[in-house]
C-alpha atoms as a printed R data frame, in Angstrom:
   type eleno elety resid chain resno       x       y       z
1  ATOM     1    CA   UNK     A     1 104.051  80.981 -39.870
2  ATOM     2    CA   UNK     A     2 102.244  78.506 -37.832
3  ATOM     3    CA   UNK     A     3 101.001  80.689 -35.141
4  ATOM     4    CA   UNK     A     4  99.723  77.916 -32.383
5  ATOM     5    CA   UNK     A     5 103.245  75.756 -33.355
6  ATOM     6    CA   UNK     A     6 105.567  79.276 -33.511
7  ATOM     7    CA   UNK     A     7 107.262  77.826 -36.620
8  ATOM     8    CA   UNK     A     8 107.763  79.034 -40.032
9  ATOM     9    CA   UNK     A     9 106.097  77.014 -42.772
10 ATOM    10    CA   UNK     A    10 107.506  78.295 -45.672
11 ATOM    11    CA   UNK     A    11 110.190  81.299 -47.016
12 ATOM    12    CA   UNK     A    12 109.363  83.488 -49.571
13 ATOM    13    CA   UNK     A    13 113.104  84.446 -51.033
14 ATOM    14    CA   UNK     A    14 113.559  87.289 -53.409
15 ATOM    15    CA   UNK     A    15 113.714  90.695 -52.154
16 ATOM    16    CA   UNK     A    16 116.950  92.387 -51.334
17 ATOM    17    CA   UNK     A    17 115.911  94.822 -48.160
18 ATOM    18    CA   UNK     A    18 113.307  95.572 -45.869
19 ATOM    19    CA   UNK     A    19 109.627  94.750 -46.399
20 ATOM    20    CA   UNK     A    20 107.067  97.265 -46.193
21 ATOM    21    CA   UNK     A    21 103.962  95.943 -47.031
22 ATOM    22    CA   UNK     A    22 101.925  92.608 -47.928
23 ATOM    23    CA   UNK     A    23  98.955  92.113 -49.041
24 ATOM    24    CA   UNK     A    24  96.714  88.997 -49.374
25 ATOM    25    CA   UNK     A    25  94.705  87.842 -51.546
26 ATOM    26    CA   UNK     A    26  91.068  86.674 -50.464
27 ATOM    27    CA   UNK     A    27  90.205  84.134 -52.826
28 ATOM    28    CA   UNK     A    28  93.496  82.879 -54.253
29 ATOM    29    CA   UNK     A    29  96.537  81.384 -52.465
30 ATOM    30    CA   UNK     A    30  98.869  84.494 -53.759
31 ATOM    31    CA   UNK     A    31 100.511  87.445 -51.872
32 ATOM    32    CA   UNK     A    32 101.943  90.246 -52.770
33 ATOM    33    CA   UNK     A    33 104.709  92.047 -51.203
34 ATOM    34    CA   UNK     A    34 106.683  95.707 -51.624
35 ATOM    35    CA   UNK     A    35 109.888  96.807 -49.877
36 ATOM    36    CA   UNK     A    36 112.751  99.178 -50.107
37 ATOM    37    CA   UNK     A    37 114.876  97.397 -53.085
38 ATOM    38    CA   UNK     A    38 111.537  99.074 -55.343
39 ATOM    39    CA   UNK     A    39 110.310  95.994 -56.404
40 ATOM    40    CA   UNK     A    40 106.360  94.360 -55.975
41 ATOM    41    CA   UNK     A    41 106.243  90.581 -55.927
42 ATOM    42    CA   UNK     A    42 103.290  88.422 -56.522
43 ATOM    43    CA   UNK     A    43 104.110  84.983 -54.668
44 ATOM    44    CA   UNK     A    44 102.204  81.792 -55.408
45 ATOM    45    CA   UNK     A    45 101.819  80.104 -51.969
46 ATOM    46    CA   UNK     A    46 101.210  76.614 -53.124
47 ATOM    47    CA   UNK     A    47 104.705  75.954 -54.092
48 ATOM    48    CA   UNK     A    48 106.089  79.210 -52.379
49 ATOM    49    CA   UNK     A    49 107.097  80.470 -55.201
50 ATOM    50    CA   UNK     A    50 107.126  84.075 -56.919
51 ATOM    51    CA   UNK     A    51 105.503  84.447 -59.854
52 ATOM    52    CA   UNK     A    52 105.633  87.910 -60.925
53 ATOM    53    CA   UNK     A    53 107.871  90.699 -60.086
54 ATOM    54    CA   UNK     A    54 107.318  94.905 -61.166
55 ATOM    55    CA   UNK     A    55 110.444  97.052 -60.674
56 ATOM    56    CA   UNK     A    56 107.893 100.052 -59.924
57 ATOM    57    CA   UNK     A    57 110.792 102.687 -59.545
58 ATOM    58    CA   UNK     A    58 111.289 101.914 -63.230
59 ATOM    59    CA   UNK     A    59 108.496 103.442 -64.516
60 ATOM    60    CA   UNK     A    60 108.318 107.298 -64.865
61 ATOM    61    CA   UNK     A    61 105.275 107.643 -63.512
62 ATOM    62    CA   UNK     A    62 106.150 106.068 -60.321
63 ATOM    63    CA   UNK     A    63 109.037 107.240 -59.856
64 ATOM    64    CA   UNK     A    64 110.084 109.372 -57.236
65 ATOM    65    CA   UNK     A    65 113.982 110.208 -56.995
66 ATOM    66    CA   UNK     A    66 113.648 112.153 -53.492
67 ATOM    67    CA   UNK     A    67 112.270 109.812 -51.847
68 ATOM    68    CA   UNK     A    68 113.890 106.280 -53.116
69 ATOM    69    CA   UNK     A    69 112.874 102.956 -54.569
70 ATOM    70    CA   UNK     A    70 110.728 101.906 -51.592
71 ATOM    71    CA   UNK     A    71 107.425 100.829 -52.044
């Protein structure tokens, strides 16, 4: 978002429910994002584009029936 204009710039399109977290990377034009459908994206923001995604309710480890797929 282009905060002095108040317009979006670009839309990152993949997840299926509410986001929960981002985070940004300092040195690289890449985000990353978590939300309830259990899934972490890694978006490229040069073409707005995602480039990796983790289904983290998948794996055992992380799992966690009781409380749902959100990250």
């Amino acid at each position: 978002m282009d905060l002095e204009m108040g317009t979006f710039r670009r839309a990152l399109r993949g997840h299926t429910d509410y986001i929960h977290c981002l985070a940004l990377r300092e040195r690289s034009p890449e985000v990353l994002s978590g939300d309830e459908d259990g899934a972490v994206r890694l978006w490229d923001l040069r073409p707005a584009k995602e480039v990796q995604t983790t289904e983290v309710y998948k794996h055992e480890e992380c799992s966690r029936p009781h409380s749902g797929r959100w990250i």
